[in-house]
């Protein structure tokens, strides 16, 4: 147990029993407990394996390379269609956590083996993401914008492409593109 992480488990919250039990299960698998992104994160030789986090409707154990696990029990959930690597196991009661303890340990040990083997998730390339017509028109009309966009990291490019393509209405997509052009020209991502 890492004392820096204790605050997360000591907070009075809806899922305190569940996350406490998840902590015990994960630590029993020999992983190192760290604090990352404000959540308990468990590593093997400095590589992230699983993370415990909680939401309003559930708490979860997130496997960073969950897409590479076999998921024989069919319990891994892809949070959204855009999540490529991570998968969650969700819980809404302490009984569910206790009931799945042996299964969770099996998945954790498999995740450790995935890391030992050096397996990597094949992420979609930026070119595989849909480019909103409104943004493509701006890129086609401005060599400066195109150069600035192409100079961004692939992750920043993908974030913009997803953000620009998600609205259903063209005028909303157009407004988003206009709003973020200065940020792109400054070489910054959505969250910078």
PDB file of N, CA and C in Angstrom, residues 67-108:
ATOM      1  N   UNK A  67      -7.888  -4.254 -24.378  1.00  0.00           N
ATOM      2  CA  UNK A  67      -8.231  -4.732 -25.714  1.00  0.00           C
ATOM      3  C   UNK A  67      -7.418  -5.967 -26.105  1.00  0.00           C
ATOM      4  N   UNK A  68      -6.293  -6.190 -25.431  1.00  0.00           N
ATOM      5  CA  UNK A  68      -5.435  -7.344 -25.740  1.00  0.00           C
ATOM      6  C   UNK A  68      -5.766  -8.567 -24.881  1.00  0.00           C
ATOM      7  N   UNK A  69      -6.650  -8.410 -23.904  1.00  0.00           N
ATOM      8  CA  UNK A  69      -7.004  -9.533 -23.034  1.00  0.00           C
ATOM      9  C   UNK A  69      -8.044 -10.417 -23.725  1.00  0.00           C
ATOM     10  N   UNK A  70      -8.075 -11.696 -23.332  1.00  0.00           N
ATOM     11  CA  UNK A  70      -8.981 -12.646 -23.964  1.00  0.00           C
ATOM     12  C   UNK A  70     -10.438 -12.449 -23.562  1.00  0.00           C
ATOM     13  N   UNK A  71     -10.690 -11.943 -22.380  1.00  0.00           N
ATOM     14  CA  UNK A  71     -12.041 -11.678 -21.878  1.00  0.00           C
ATOM     15  C   UNK A  71     -12.958 -12.895 -21.994  1.00  0.00           C
ATOM     16  N   UNK A  72     -12.487 -14.024 -21.480  1.00  0.00           N
ATOM     17  CA  UNK A  72     -13.260 -15.261 -21.531  1.00  0.00           C
ATOM     18  C   UNK A  72     -14.616 -15.136 -20.830  1.00  0.00           C
ATOM     19  N   UNK A  73     -14.705 -14.265 -19.830  1.00  0.00           N
ATOM     20  CA  UNK A  73     -15.947 -14.098 -19.075  1.00  0.00           C
ATOM     21  C   UNK A  73     -16.872 -13.037 -19.682  1.00  0.00           C
ATOM     22  N   UNK A  74     -16.384 -12.313 -20.685  1.00  0.00           N
ATOM     23  CA  UNK A  74     -17.203 -11.291 -21.330  1.00  0.00           C
ATOM     24  C   UNK A  74     -17.557 -10.124 -20.416  1.00  0.00           C
ATOM     25  N   UNK A  75     -16.618  -9.721 -19.547  1.00  0.00           N
ATOM     26  CA  UNK A  75     -16.903  -8.671 -18.569  1.00  0.00           C
ATOM     27  C   UNK A  75     -16.238  -7.329 -18.888  1.00  0.00           C
ATOM     28  N   UNK A  76     -15.389  -7.305 -19.897  1.00  0.00           N
ATOM     29  CA  UNK A  76     -14.683  -6.067 -20.230  1.00  0.00           C
ATOM     30  C   UNK A  76     -15.563  -5.158 -21.085  1.00  0.00           C
ATOM     31  N   UNK A  77     -15.575  -3.876 -20.720  1.00  0.00           N
ATOM     32  CA  UNK A  77     -16.415  -2.892 -21.394  1.00  0.00           C
ATOM     33  C   UNK A  77     -15.532  -1.807 -21.992  1.00  0.00           C
ATOM     34  N   UNK A  78     -15.805  -1.477 -23.244  1.00  0.00           N
ATOM     35  CA  UNK A  78     -15.152  -0.362 -23.919  1.00  0.00           C
ATOM     36  C   UNK A  78     -15.976   0.877 -23.578  1.00  0.00           C
ATOM     37  N   UNK A  79     -15.373   1.863 -22.895  1.00  0.00           N
ATOM     38  CA  UNK A  79     -16.120   3.022 -22.405  1.00  0.00           C
ATOM     39  C   UNK A  79     -16.861   3.762 -23.507  1.00  0.00           C
ATOM     40  N   UNK A  80     -16.183   4.077 -24.586  1.00  0.00           N
ATOM     41  CA  UNK A  80     -16.809   4.719 -25.738  1.00  0.00           C
ATOM     42  C   UNK A  80     -16.205   4.116 -26.989  1.00  0.00           C
ATOM     43  N   UNK A  81     -16.802   4.381 -28.129  1.00  0.00           N
ATOM     44  CA  UNK A  81     -16.289   3.816 -29.379  1.00  0.00           C
ATOM     45  C   UNK A  81     -14.901   4.330 -29.728  1.00  0.00           C
ATOM     46  N   UNK A  82     -14.504   5.464 -29.155  1.00  0.00           N
ATOM     47  CA  UNK A  82     -13.202   6.044 -29.467  1.00  0.00           C
ATOM     48  C   UNK A  82     -12.077   5.540 -28.571  1.00  0.00           C
ATOM     49  N   UNK A  83     -12.405   4.805 -27.520  1.00  0.00           N
ATOM     50  CA  UNK A  83     -11.378   4.235 -26.654  1.00  0.00           C
ATOM     51  C   UNK A  83     -10.804   3.018 -27.377  1.00  0.00           C
ATOM     52  N   UNK A  84      -9.506   3.042 -27.635  1.00  0.00           N
ATOM     53  CA  UNK A  84      -8.910   1.976 -28.431  1.00  0.00           C
ATOM     54  C   UNK A  84      -8.259   0.877 -27.608  1.00  0.00           C
ATOM     55  N   UNK A  85      -7.692   1.201 -26.458  1.00  0.00           N
ATOM     56  CA  UNK A  85      -6.906   0.232 -25.712  1.00  0.00           C
ATOM     57  C   UNK A  85      -7.555  -0.212 -24.407  1.00  0.00           C
ATOM     58  N   UNK A  86      -7.976   0.731 -23.603  1.00  0.00           N
ATOM     59  CA  UNK A  86      -8.458   0.431 -22.249  1.00  0.00           C
ATOM     60  C   UNK A  86      -9.822  -0.258 -22.260  1.00  0.00           C
ATOM     61  N   UNK A  87     -10.030  -1.084 -21.240  1.00  0.00           N
ATOM     62  CA  UNK A  87     -11.323  -1.723 -21.028  1.00  0.00           C
ATOM     63  C   UNK A  87     -11.600  -1.731 -19.528  1.00  0.00           C
ATOM     64  N   UNK A  88     -12.869  -1.610 -19.164  1.00  0.00           N
ATOM     65  CA  UNK A  88     -13.282  -1.571 -17.760  1.00  0.00           C
ATOM     66  C   UNK A  88     -14.043  -2.829 -17.376  1.00  0.00           C
ATOM     67  N   UNK A  89     -13.952  -3.145 -16.082  1.00  0.00           N
ATOM     68  CA  UNK A  89     -14.887  -4.063 -15.452  1.00  0.00           C
ATOM     69  C   UNK A  89     -15.640  -3.193 -14.453  1.00  0.00           C
ATOM     70  N   UNK A  90     -16.960  -3.124 -14.587  1.00  0.00           N
ATOM     71  CA  UNK A  90     -17.767  -2.221 -13.774  1.00  0.00           C
ATOM     72  C   UNK A  90     -18.469  -2.973 -12.644  1.00  0.00           C
ATOM     73  N   UNK A  91     -18.650  -2.238 -11.531  1.00  0.00           N
ATOM     74  CA  UNK A  91     -19.279  -2.812 -10.347  1.00  0.00           C
ATOM     75  C   UNK A  91     -20.295  -1.835  -9.763  1.00  0.00           C
ATOM     76  N   UNK A  92     -21.407  -2.386  -9.288  1.00  0.00           N
ATOM     77  CA  UNK A  92     -22.417  -1.563  -8.611  1.00  0.00           C
ATOM     78  C   UNK A  92     -22.718  -2.068  -7.209  1.00  0.00           C
ATOM     79  N   UNK A  93     -21.958  -3.069  -6.757  1.00  0.00           N
ATOM     80  CA  UNK A  93     -22.129  -3.561  -5.386  1.00  0.00           C
ATOM     81  C   UNK A  93     -20.876  -4.293  -4.929  1.00  0.00           C
ATOM     82  N   UNK A  94     -20.704  -4.353  -3.637  1.00  0.00           N
ATOM     83  CA  UNK A  94     -19.571  -5.085  -3.064  1.00  0.00           C
ATOM     84  C   UNK A  94     -19.684  -6.573  -3.390  1.00  0.00           C
ATOM     85  N   UNK A  95     -20.918  -7.077  -3.454  1.00  0.00           N
ATOM     86  CA  UNK A  95     -21.128  -8.491  -3.778  1.00  0.00           C
ATOM     87  C   UNK A  95     -20.565  -8.842  -5.151  1.00  0.00           C
ATOM     88  N   UNK A  96     -20.719  -7.928  -6.126  1.00  0.00           N
ATOM     89  CA  UNK A  96     -20.172  -8.176  -7.460  1.00  0.00           C
ATOM     90  C   UNK A  96     -18.649  -8.273  -7.421  1.00  0.00           C
ATOM     91  N   UNK A  97     -18.032  -7.411  -6.630  1.00  0.00           N
ATOM     92  CA  UNK A  97     -16.565  -7.423  -6.524  1.00  0.00           C
ATOM     93  C   UNK A  97     -16.109  -8.742  -5.907  1.00  0.00           C
ATOM     94  N   UNK A  98     -16.726  -9.122  -4.803  1.00  0.00           N
ATOM     95  CA  UNK A  98     -16.367 -10.357  -4.104  1.00  0.00           C
ATOM     96  C   UNK A  98     -16.598 -11.568  -5.007  1.00  0.00           C
ATOM     97  N   UNK A  99     -17.719 -11.571  -5.688  1.00  0.00           N
ATOM     98  CA  UNK A  99     -18.090 -12.671  -6.574  1.00  0.00           C
ATOM     99  C   UNK A  99     -17.080 -12.869  -7.708  1.00  0.00           C
ATOM    100  N   UNK A 100     -16.506 -11.769  -8.194  1.00  0.00           N
ATOM    101  CA  UNK A 100     -15.589 -11.832  -9.339  1.00  0.00           C
ATOM    102  C   UNK A 100     -14.113 -11.808  -8.942  1.00  0.00           C
ATOM    103  N   UNK A 101     -13.797 -11.948  -7.665  1.00  0.00           N
ATOM    104  CA  UNK A 101     -12.412 -11.834  -7.216  1.00  0.00           C
ATOM    105  C   UNK A 101     -11.468 -12.753  -7.989  1.00  0.00           C
ATOM    106  N   UNK A 102     -11.797 -14.022  -8.096  1.00  0.00           N
ATOM    107  CA  UNK A 102     -10.917 -14.978  -8.783  1.00  0.00           C
ATOM    108  C   UNK A 102     -10.778 -14.621 -10.262  1.00  0.00           C
ATOM    109  N   UNK A 103     -11.859 -14.218 -10.887  1.00  0.00           N
ATOM    110  CA  UNK A 103     -11.839 -13.832 -12.300  1.00  0.00           C
ATOM    111  C   UNK A 103     -10.949 -12.597 -12.482  1.00  0.00           C
ATOM    112  N   UNK A 104     -11.099 -11.608 -11.595  1.00  0.00           N
ATOM    113  CA  UNK A 104     -10.297 -10.386 -11.682  1.00  0.00           C
ATOM    114  C   UNK A 104      -8.809 -10.695 -11.565  1.00  0.00           C
ATOM    115  N   UNK A 105      -8.461 -11.572 -10.644  1.00  0.00           N
ATOM    116  CA  UNK A 105      -7.051 -11.940 -10.489  1.00  0.00           C
ATOM    117  C   UNK A 105      -6.521 -12.609 -11.761  1.00  0.00           C
ATOM    118  N   UNK A 106      -7.336 -13.452 -12.376  1.00  0.00           N
ATOM    119  CA  UNK A 106      -6.937 -14.087 -13.630  1.00  0.00           C
ATOM    120  C   UNK A 106      -6.679 -13.031 -14.698  1.00  0.00           C
ATOM    121  N   UNK A 107      -7.571 -12.053 -14.800  1.00  0.00           N
ATOM    122  CA  UNK A 107      -7.411 -10.980 -15.788  1.00  0.00           C
ATOM    123  C   UNK A 107      -6.179 -10.131 -15.478  1.00  0.00           C
ATOM    124  N   UNK A 108      -5.947  -9.840 -14.211  1.00  0.00           N
ATOM    125  CA  UNK A 108      -4.783  -9.035 -13.821  1.00  0.00           C
ATOM    126  C   UNK A 108      -3.487  -9.774 -14.176  1.00  0.00           C
TER     127      UNK A 108
END
